[in-house]
Amino acid sequence: MTGTSKTALDGALDTALDTAAGRLRAAYATGAPCAPVRDLIGTGDDRLAAAYQVQERLTREWLAQGRRPVGHKIGLTSPAVQRQLGVDTPDFGLLLADMAVPDGAEIPAGALLQPRAEAEVALVLDRDLTRERHTIADLVRATAFALPAIEVVDSRIRDWDITITDTVADNASAGRYVLGTRPVRLRDVDLRTAGMVLERRGDQVSTGIGAACLGHPLNAALWLADTLVRLGRPLREGDTVLTGALGPVVTVAPGDVLEARIAGLGDVRVAFAAEENT
Amino acid sequence: MNDTSTGPIDVAALAEILDDAARSGRMVSRPADTTPLDVPTAYQVQRAAFERRRARGERPLGVKLGFTSKAKMAQMGVDDLIWGLLSDGMLIEDGGTLDGGGLVHPRIEPEVAFLLGRPISADTPPTQVAAAVAGVAVAYEVLDSRYQDFRFTLPDVIADNASAAAFGVGPWHPPAGIANTGLILEIDGRAVATGSSAAILGDPLRSLAAAARLAGAAGIELEPGWIVLAGAATAAVPLPPKAHVRVVGSGLGQVEVTVR
């Protein structure tokens, strides 16, 4: 792309990205899911950059509103989910302080559009990760501790009808997240072989293992660290990283209470209000 | 079953057919296709086929449980486990080789195993089941249905000794909680299936309690020194020829086998 045509194309793309961001913004504002955005920004992994630009537009708005960024989530970390979306890379979204739910707390009815839940390993950093390429050693040194987590994912896009670009534009389908409260040092847990079970009222709804997340949750975090440096906003001391699902995602219904247990990390739970009370 | 049109079931004849199929690695037709085979009779066939193994010098070494995940039970349309009998002839020592030539279409799955230190029978209170465990280990089971495409009814698979073919166990560890133990099944060094032992009824100990109940109902006491294969943490995966397989269990080490 050169010369005059670039400007025209850029203008058209800008409009498309703005329209996509507007669609997602309206879904957040109204609580009504929107149509996919792939008709505006394309789909397939060669359109990922455009999708992240939509995400970036919304991120800038949220930060301008004074919402506090607290880290990132990593998505698409299992081969099965990657195959389903036809990609061979994870994706990421931004975590904001107002997305964090205390252990055992209830998410109000209507707070989310189409919630689903998955159990994950969360890492909390105590160093910046600003190098162009990081090693596992960098990451181990930068990890203050790990916590068990439940990520409550949500899609602003109707019926979760998503391709890779739809979910990336939609902040990687981030919704809420819950962290356990007992920090565990990496030396005290084998995250690769740690078993995971997710239960709804004692009924087992998902099981898995650390290795299901790109072979090891640290592998996912490594990808994120390098990716964010390339984008000019590296992971920082104090950041939380949700590394990705250890087992299949489950749908949730009003009134559900979910508990996740990750061997060596402990347990964490979240409740969903039974009905809307405004 | 009082269906007289097909006549009484010849348990011994069916046992011979299935035992021969397992020995020769040849498929046979499903008995339930042509006979009114019910579950109790299917277990009689299983027992009779196992007696043929004993007559050839194999010794009983324990039991295996099947359909231990809700997904599998739902898929089979059943609400209880099935069990099969293990012999020393099916045991492959850790790091040993399995003769794949004698199998029809083997699959392998990662499991956990219990070693019994005390007998368990139908009379053992559920609260005493855990106390009978002398050791726990990571394990694998090689399944090989003697029926085409692994397709069968519940009585068919029970008669076929719950598709049992071979198994191996890693080093025994002192009894400890294995309710949420991560398991990784590797073929030729690559992880092909991963899961948690929580997929086994929420806790493999429940599988052991079920083994006591089911075997007890059949008049079999689980003896000290016996092994109980509690069930799979993942779906079974096809076992390719010449594969090197390793199963890793969190805190339990590993167990290996090479297909020859």
XYZ file of C-alpha atoms in Angstrom:
538
model
C 0.000 0.000 0.000
C 1.550 3.284 -1.065
C 0.795 6.883 -1.782
C -2.684 8.278 -2.014
C -4.531 4.955 -1.880
C -3.140 4.359 1.608
C -4.875 7.411 2.978
C -8.182 6.430 1.463
C -7.878 2.859 2.672
C -6.849 4.001 6.122
C -9.845 6.267 6.272
C -12.180 3.427 5.354
C -10.515 1.122 7.858
C -10.722 3.763 10.579
C -14.427 4.080 9.973
C -14.870 0.318 10.093
C -12.911 0.058 13.339
C -14.900 2.918 14.867
C -18.159 1.275 13.834
C -17.051 -2.049 15.313
C -16.056 -0.369 18.572
C -19.379 1.457 18.614
C -21.296 -1.781 18.223
C -19.488 -3.318 21.203
C -19.807 -0.106 23.248
C -23.563 -0.160 22.715
C -23.772 -3.786 23.847
C -21.994 -2.893 27.077
C -24.203 0.139 27.583
C -27.547 -1.483 26.859
C -26.863 -4.989 28.110
C -28.178 -6.274 24.799
C -25.738 -8.428 22.803
C -24.772 -7.084 19.395
C -24.105 -8.580 15.990
C -20.598 -9.884 15.258
C -18.088 -7.312 14.017
C -16.380 -9.520 11.433
C -18.449 -7.940 8.650
C -16.624 -4.682 9.485
C -13.078 -5.807 10.243
C -12.807 -9.109 8.432
C -11.898 -12.437 9.935
C -9.001 -14.842 9.923
C -5.676 -14.380 11.614
C -4.448 -11.857 9.021
C -7.104 -9.501 10.380
C -5.954 -9.840 13.983
C -4.219 -6.457 13.970
C -7.478 -4.745 13.041
C -9.296 -6.634 15.792
C -6.737 -5.549 18.386
C -7.146 -1.970 17.161
C -10.854 -2.186 17.981
C -9.963 -3.564 21.413
C -7.470 -0.707 21.826
C -10.113 1.906 20.997
C -12.391 0.599 23.736
C -9.482 0.254 26.156
C -8.558 3.911 25.675
C -12.132 4.935 26.410
C -12.252 2.854 29.589
C -8.967 4.273 30.850
C -10.149 7.796 30.049
C -13.155 7.083 32.273
C -10.739 6.449 35.127
C -11.051 2.682 35.215
C -7.882 1.108 36.583
C -6.010 -1.522 34.544
C -4.793 -4.401 36.720
C -3.432 -6.920 34.234
C -4.403 -9.128 31.346
C -6.216 -12.321 30.559
C -5.020 -14.861 28.041
C -7.547 -16.736 25.950
C -7.533 -19.506 23.349
C -4.854 -21.482 25.186
C -6.127 -24.972 24.405
C -5.533 -26.727 21.093
C -9.226 -27.671 20.952
C -10.403 -24.067 21.246
C -7.737 -22.868 18.803
C -8.897 -25.475 16.282
C -12.484 -24.411 16.819
C -11.600 -20.811 15.902
C -9.086 -21.800 13.230
C -6.077 -20.126 14.849
C -2.772 -21.291 16.236
C -2.166 -18.466 18.668
C -3.682 -17.362 21.970
C -5.268 -13.950 22.384
C -5.421 -11.449 25.220
C -7.679 -8.881 26.792
C -7.375 -6.189 29.447
C -8.351 -6.715 33.085
C -9.748 -3.729 34.975
C -10.071 -3.404 38.739
C -13.872 -3.296 38.462
C -13.880 -6.720 36.821
C -12.440 -8.321 39.980
C -14.956 -10.079 42.219
C -13.979 -11.167 45.745
C -13.782 -14.878 46.503
C -17.287 -16.215 47.107
C -19.050 -12.998 46.192
C -22.157 -12.810 44.059
C -22.252 -11.288 40.610
C -25.471 -9.275 40.314
C -28.073 -10.374 37.801
C -27.797 -8.400 34.615
C -24.164 -7.466 35.200
C -23.103 -9.768 32.394
C -24.729 -10.607 29.092
C -23.935 -14.254 28.452
C -21.611 -15.467 31.198
C -19.567 -18.642 31.068
C -16.923 -19.775 33.532
C -13.583 -21.530 33.487
C -10.910 -22.311 36.072
C -7.441 -20.889 35.599
C -4.102 -20.224 37.203
C -3.535 -16.538 37.992
C -0.037 -15.124 38.307
C 0.722 -11.914 40.182
C 3.937 -10.158 39.195
C 6.386 -8.231 41.308
C 8.662 -7.097 38.478
C 8.166 -5.388 35.140
C 8.587 -7.596 32.072
C 9.981 -5.129 29.542
C 12.475 -7.154 27.538
C 11.950 -7.786 23.858
C 12.051 -11.536 24.443
C 11.589 -13.117 27.827
C 12.631 -16.516 29.073
C 10.897 -18.771 31.542
C 13.605 -17.713 33.983
C 12.532 -14.065 33.603
C 8.962 -15.061 34.199
C 9.658 -17.235 37.229
C 11.681 -14.394 38.778
C 8.930 -11.898 38.017
C 6.125 -14.014 39.496
C 5.453 -13.108 43.113
C 2.892 -15.857 43.532
C 0.166 -17.864 41.874
C -3.514 -17.991 42.848
C -6.410 -20.179 41.779
C -8.911 -18.239 39.708
C -12.310 -18.471 38.097
C -12.644 -16.389 35.000
C -16.210 -15.473 34.154
C -15.988 -14.816 30.459
C -18.720 -12.964 28.630
C -19.409 -12.080 25.037
C -20.966 -8.867 23.914
C -21.690 -10.682 20.668
C -25.030 -12.381 20.349
C -25.118 -16.109 21.090
C -21.309 -16.217 21.314
C -21.317 -16.276 17.512
C -17.620 -15.414 17.383
C -14.654 -15.809 15.095
C -11.140 -14.921 16.208
C -11.502 -11.253 15.242
C -14.880 -10.925 16.989
C -13.528 -12.108 20.326
C -10.284 -10.145 20.079
C -12.169 -6.929 19.301
C -14.436 -7.730 22.259
C -11.564 -7.639 24.792
C -11.011 -11.374 24.412
C -14.495 -11.967 25.824
C -13.407 -10.783 29.275
C -16.135 -10.348 31.878
C -15.287 -10.780 35.560
C -12.704 -12.752 37.476
C -12.320 -14.124 40.961
C -9.025 -14.833 42.655
C -8.345 -17.195 45.543
C -6.730 -15.621 48.540
C -3.816 -17.830 49.569
C -0.713 -17.004 47.525
C 1.442 -19.945 46.475
C 5.042 -19.594 45.377
C 5.996 -21.287 42.113
C 8.506 -23.458 43.971
C 5.656 -24.968 45.976
C 3.394 -26.099 43.153
C 3.797 -28.078 39.935
C 1.579 -26.042 37.645
C 2.012 -28.467 34.743
C 0.492 -31.485 36.452
C -1.873 -29.693 38.840
C -5.359 -31.163 38.523
C -8.404 -28.913 38.231
C -12.035 -29.552 39.055
C -14.891 -27.081 38.672
C -18.125 -27.855 40.497
C -21.644 -26.462 40.495
C -23.403 -27.322 43.759
C -21.091 -30.281 44.192
C -21.807 -31.427 40.663
C -18.671 -31.717 38.613
C -18.974 -29.612 35.466
C -15.379 -29.388 34.222
C -12.061 -31.072 34.946
C -8.586 -30.428 33.622
C -4.936 -29.906 34.311
C -2.276 -27.204 34.110
C -0.750 -28.777 31.016
C -3.991 -28.099 29.115
C -2.994 -24.416 29.029
C -0.399 -24.349 26.222
C 1.490 -27.175 27.935
C 2.108 -25.053 31.038
C 0.473 -21.846 32.296
C 3.889 -20.156 32.269
C 4.115 -20.767 28.503
C 0.966 -18.714 28.042
C 2.301 -15.952 30.281
C 5.550 -15.916 28.308
C 3.622 -15.382 25.075
C 1.700 -12.543 26.688
C 4.801 -10.844 28.091
C 6.539 -10.750 24.693
C 3.383 -9.762 22.827
C 2.661 -6.813 25.122
C 6.228 -5.532 24.814
C 5.810 -5.491 21.029
C 2.646 -3.455 21.490
C 4.420 -0.994 23.740
C 2.570 -1.666 26.987
C 4.508 -4.325 28.854
C 3.382 -6.240 31.912
C 4.192 -4.326 35.073
C 4.892 -5.051 38.704
C 1.602 -5.767 40.455
C -0.155 -6.976 37.318
C -2.438 -9.989 37.456
C -2.229 -12.458 34.576
C -5.050 -14.917 34.015
C -3.156 -17.565 32.076
C -6.003 -19.458 30.406
C -8.500 -22.241 30.988
C -7.365 -25.592 32.427
C -10.506 -27.392 31.254
C -13.656 -26.893 29.197
C -15.620 -23.677 29.707
C -19.086 -24.075 31.233
C -22.232 -22.019 30.826
C -23.700 -20.509 33.962
C -27.272 -19.731 34.924
C -28.793 -17.358 37.462
C -28.515 -18.838 40.956
C -25.455 -20.937 40.163
C -22.601 -21.195 42.632
C -19.333 -22.453 41.189
C -16.261 -23.664 43.015
C -12.920 -24.388 41.400
C -10.165 -26.408 42.998
C -6.667 -26.515 41.592
C -4.345 -29.044 43.210
C -1.558 -27.270 45.044
C -3.164 -23.844 44.608
C -6.363 -24.137 46.618
C -9.927 -23.203 45.819
C -12.048 -20.237 44.815
C -15.767 -19.710 44.266
C -18.250 -17.343 42.729
C -22.028 -16.977 42.861
C -24.513 -15.643 40.338
C -27.543 -13.803 41.633
C -30.818 -15.637 41.164
C -32.781 -12.786 39.661
C -32.548 -9.168 38.776
C -33.170 -6.767 41.668
C -32.557 -3.206 40.617
C -35.469 -62.592 29.929
C -37.968 -65.249 28.981
C -37.566 -64.864 25.267
C -37.653 -68.495 24.243
C -37.530 -67.832 20.534
C -33.768 -67.571 20.619
C -33.297 -70.255 23.236
C -31.254 -70.170 26.438
C -27.868 -68.516 26.378
C -24.909 -70.861 26.296
C -22.624 -69.025 28.707
C -19.714 -71.390 28.216
C -19.895 -71.152 24.433
C -19.992 -67.362 24.487
C -17.087 -67.284 26.936
C -15.058 -69.492 24.626
C -15.769 -67.255 21.629
C -14.771 -64.097 23.494
C -11.733 -65.688 25.124
C -10.522 -66.942 21.743
C -11.095 -63.494 20.255
C -9.008 -61.870 22.985
C -6.213 -64.413 22.548
C -6.085 -64.203 18.782
C -6.788 -60.487 18.391
C -9.743 -61.146 16.100
C -13.077 -59.396 16.072
C -16.281 -61.267 16.826
C -19.910 -60.325 16.383
C -21.807 -58.828 19.282
C -23.695 -61.486 21.224
C -26.541 -59.106 22.072
C -27.262 -58.753 18.351
C -28.507 -62.308 18.239
C -29.227 -63.329 21.840
C -31.262 -61.750 24.647
C -28.130 -61.195 26.715
C -28.825 -59.339 29.940
C -26.367 -57.776 32.380
C -26.269 -60.612 34.988
C -25.752 -63.186 32.269
C -23.103 -61.004 30.655
C -21.153 -61.007 33.927
C -21.460 -64.833 33.967
C -19.907 -64.896 30.504
C -17.139 -62.554 31.670
C -16.455 -64.794 34.662
C -16.452 -67.954 32.568
C -14.034 -66.426 30.058
C -11.778 -65.398 32.934
C -11.880 -68.959 34.291
C -10.454 -70.065 30.962
C -7.517 -67.727 31.554
C -7.056 -69.216 35.021
C -7.123 -72.698 33.562
C -4.187 -71.635 31.390
C -2.252 -70.585 34.481
C -3.056 -66.877 34.756
C -3.691 -65.608 38.269
C -6.331 -63.029 39.285
C -4.698 -59.717 40.083
C -7.585 -57.351 40.611
C -10.434 -55.543 38.931
C -10.934 -52.621 36.600
C -13.793 -50.159 36.547
C -15.344 -48.717 33.433
C -17.808 -45.941 32.622
C -16.503 -43.959 35.575
C -17.231 -40.549 34.094
C -20.624 -38.949 33.813
C -19.966 -38.216 30.163
C -19.322 -41.894 29.429
C -22.327 -43.043 31.446
C -24.533 -40.597 29.565
C -23.055 -41.724 26.256
C -23.812 -45.364 27.104
C -27.202 -44.547 28.608
C -26.347 -46.251 31.900
C -26.277 -45.049 35.475
C -23.767 -47.429 37.001
C -20.201 -48.515 36.482
C -19.130 -51.721 34.880
C -16.218 -53.807 36.015
C -13.899 -56.390 34.601
C -11.312 -58.823 35.895
C -7.550 -58.386 35.712
C -4.994 -61.169 35.575
C -1.224 -61.240 35.898
C -1.173 -62.101 32.206
C -2.505 -58.627 31.412
C 0.047 -56.797 33.547
C 2.975 -55.214 31.756
C 5.894 -54.285 33.944
C 6.785 -50.612 34.080
C 8.967 -49.798 31.075
C 8.100 -53.100 29.428
C 6.730 -53.870 26.001
C 3.265 -54.699 24.765
C 2.771 -57.007 21.807
C 0.443 -54.919 19.685
C 0.128 -57.691 17.112
C -2.236 -59.595 19.350
C -4.721 -56.774 19.618
C -7.646 -55.761 17.417
C -7.757 -51.947 17.700
C -6.146 -50.979 20.992
C -6.780 -47.733 22.807
C -5.004 -46.454 25.881
C -6.087 -44.212 28.726
C -4.431 -42.686 31.795
C -5.697 -43.972 35.124
C -4.935 -44.169 38.797
C -4.599 -47.516 40.553
C -5.118 -48.660 44.124
C -3.174 -51.457 45.816
C -5.214 -53.192 48.486
C -3.637 -53.944 51.849
C -6.762 -55.482 53.327
C -9.660 -57.379 51.806
C -12.740 -55.490 50.699
C -16.061 -57.180 50.239
C -19.656 -56.178 49.816
C -19.815 -56.119 53.634
C -17.040 -53.536 53.977
C -18.602 -50.275 55.154
C -17.930 -47.445 52.719
C -16.119 -45.629 55.526
C -13.598 -48.484 55.705
C -12.805 -48.621 52.008
C -10.083 -45.951 52.099
C -8.442 -47.683 55.057
C -7.967 -50.836 52.960
C -5.705 -49.004 50.509
C -2.006 -49.797 50.884
C -0.785 -47.720 47.959
C -1.715 -45.514 45.025
C -0.042 -45.234 41.635
C -0.317 -43.709 38.234
C -1.443 -46.327 35.711
C -2.624 -46.900 32.197
C -5.062 -49.322 30.720
C -5.014 -50.690 27.196
C -8.557 -51.269 26.016
C -9.314 -53.513 23.097
C -12.929 -54.236 22.348
C -13.314 -57.496 20.529
C -16.259 -55.937 18.674
C -16.162 -53.907 15.488
C -15.555 -50.140 15.901
C -15.731 -50.363 19.713
C -19.513 -50.381 19.311
C -21.503 -52.446 21.760
C -24.423 -52.569 24.148
C -23.870 -52.700 27.883
C -24.183 -56.533 28.098
C -21.857 -56.918 25.096
C -19.039 -54.953 26.698
C -19.486 -56.608 30.082
C -19.243 -60.059 28.499
C -16.068 -58.854 26.769
C -14.484 -58.202 30.191
C -15.117 -54.454 29.889
C -12.699 -54.341 26.921
C -9.760 -55.105 29.243
C -6.587 -56.023 27.362
C -3.485 -54.929 29.270
C -2.408 -52.523 31.984
C 0.588 -51.132 33.762
C 1.154 -49.345 37.046
C 3.889 -46.979 38.150
C 5.670 -47.045 41.498
C 3.372 -47.405 44.492
C 3.076 -44.390 46.741
C 1.698 -44.234 50.265
C -2.069 -43.723 50.278
C -2.809 -40.041 49.863
C -5.552 -37.890 48.468
C -5.766 -38.439 44.735
C -9.115 -36.742 44.218
C -7.673 -34.076 41.915
C -4.467 -35.496 40.502
C -3.384 -34.194 37.127
C -2.654 -36.921 34.567
C -0.801 -36.531 31.275
C -0.777 -39.226 28.602
C 2.169 -38.884 26.244
C 2.692 -40.811 23.032
C 6.195 -40.573 21.605
C 6.929 -37.675 23.921
C 3.897 -35.572 23.037
C 0.982 -34.973 25.363
C -2.077 -36.389 23.609
C -4.555 -36.409 26.486
C -4.607 -34.518 29.761
C -7.022 -34.463 32.626
C -7.677 -34.729 36.308
C -8.509 -37.814 38.360
C -11.512 -35.773 39.501
C -13.133 -36.951 36.264
C -13.312 -40.394 37.906
C -16.580 -40.019 39.824
C -15.286 -36.854 41.457
C -12.805 -38.936 43.457
C -11.301 -42.287 42.431
C -11.992 -43.579 45.955
C -15.669 -43.666 44.977
C -14.681 -45.988 42.182
C -12.997 -48.262 44.712
C -16.127 -48.294 46.854
C -18.139 -49.175 43.757
C -15.695 -51.988 42.950
C -16.296 -53.463 46.373
C -20.043 -53.224 45.912
C -20.187 -54.605 42.372
C -17.673 -57.391 42.852
C -19.207 -58.205 46.218
C -22.592 -58.592 44.575
C -20.981 -61.136 42.269
C -19.554 -63.001 45.262
C -16.003 -61.826 44.704
C -13.929 -60.465 47.564
C -11.182 -58.021 46.607
C -8.072 -59.527 48.126
C -4.974 -57.986 49.698
C -2.371 -57.460 46.998
C -5.000 -56.910 44.337
C -4.946 -53.887 42.098
C -8.010 -51.810 41.365
C -7.869 -49.704 38.200
C -10.199 -46.901 39.199
C -11.085 -45.519 35.783
C -9.857 -43.064 33.208
C -9.174 -39.346 33.582
C -9.608 -38.722 29.858
C -11.208 -40.357 26.868
C -9.175 -43.288 25.529
C -6.927 -42.544 22.560
C -5.920 -44.946 19.770
C -2.651 -46.735 20.525
C -0.468 -46.655 17.405
C 1.988 -49.444 16.508
C 5.503 -48.952 17.882
C 4.312 -46.146 20.149
C 6.176 -45.259 23.273
C 3.659 -44.281 25.906
C 4.228 -42.520 29.177
C 1.650 -41.519 31.751
C 2.640 -38.894 34.296
C 0.636 -38.375 37.465
C 1.091 -35.351 39.671
C 3.111 -36.470 42.677
C 2.921 -40.095 41.524
C 5.785 -40.263 39.060
C 5.221 -42.051 35.790
C 4.666 -45.388 34.076
C 5.878 -46.327 30.609
C 5.253 -48.922 27.932
C 6.473 -49.475 24.392
C 4.319 -51.153 21.768
C 6.187 -53.734 19.810
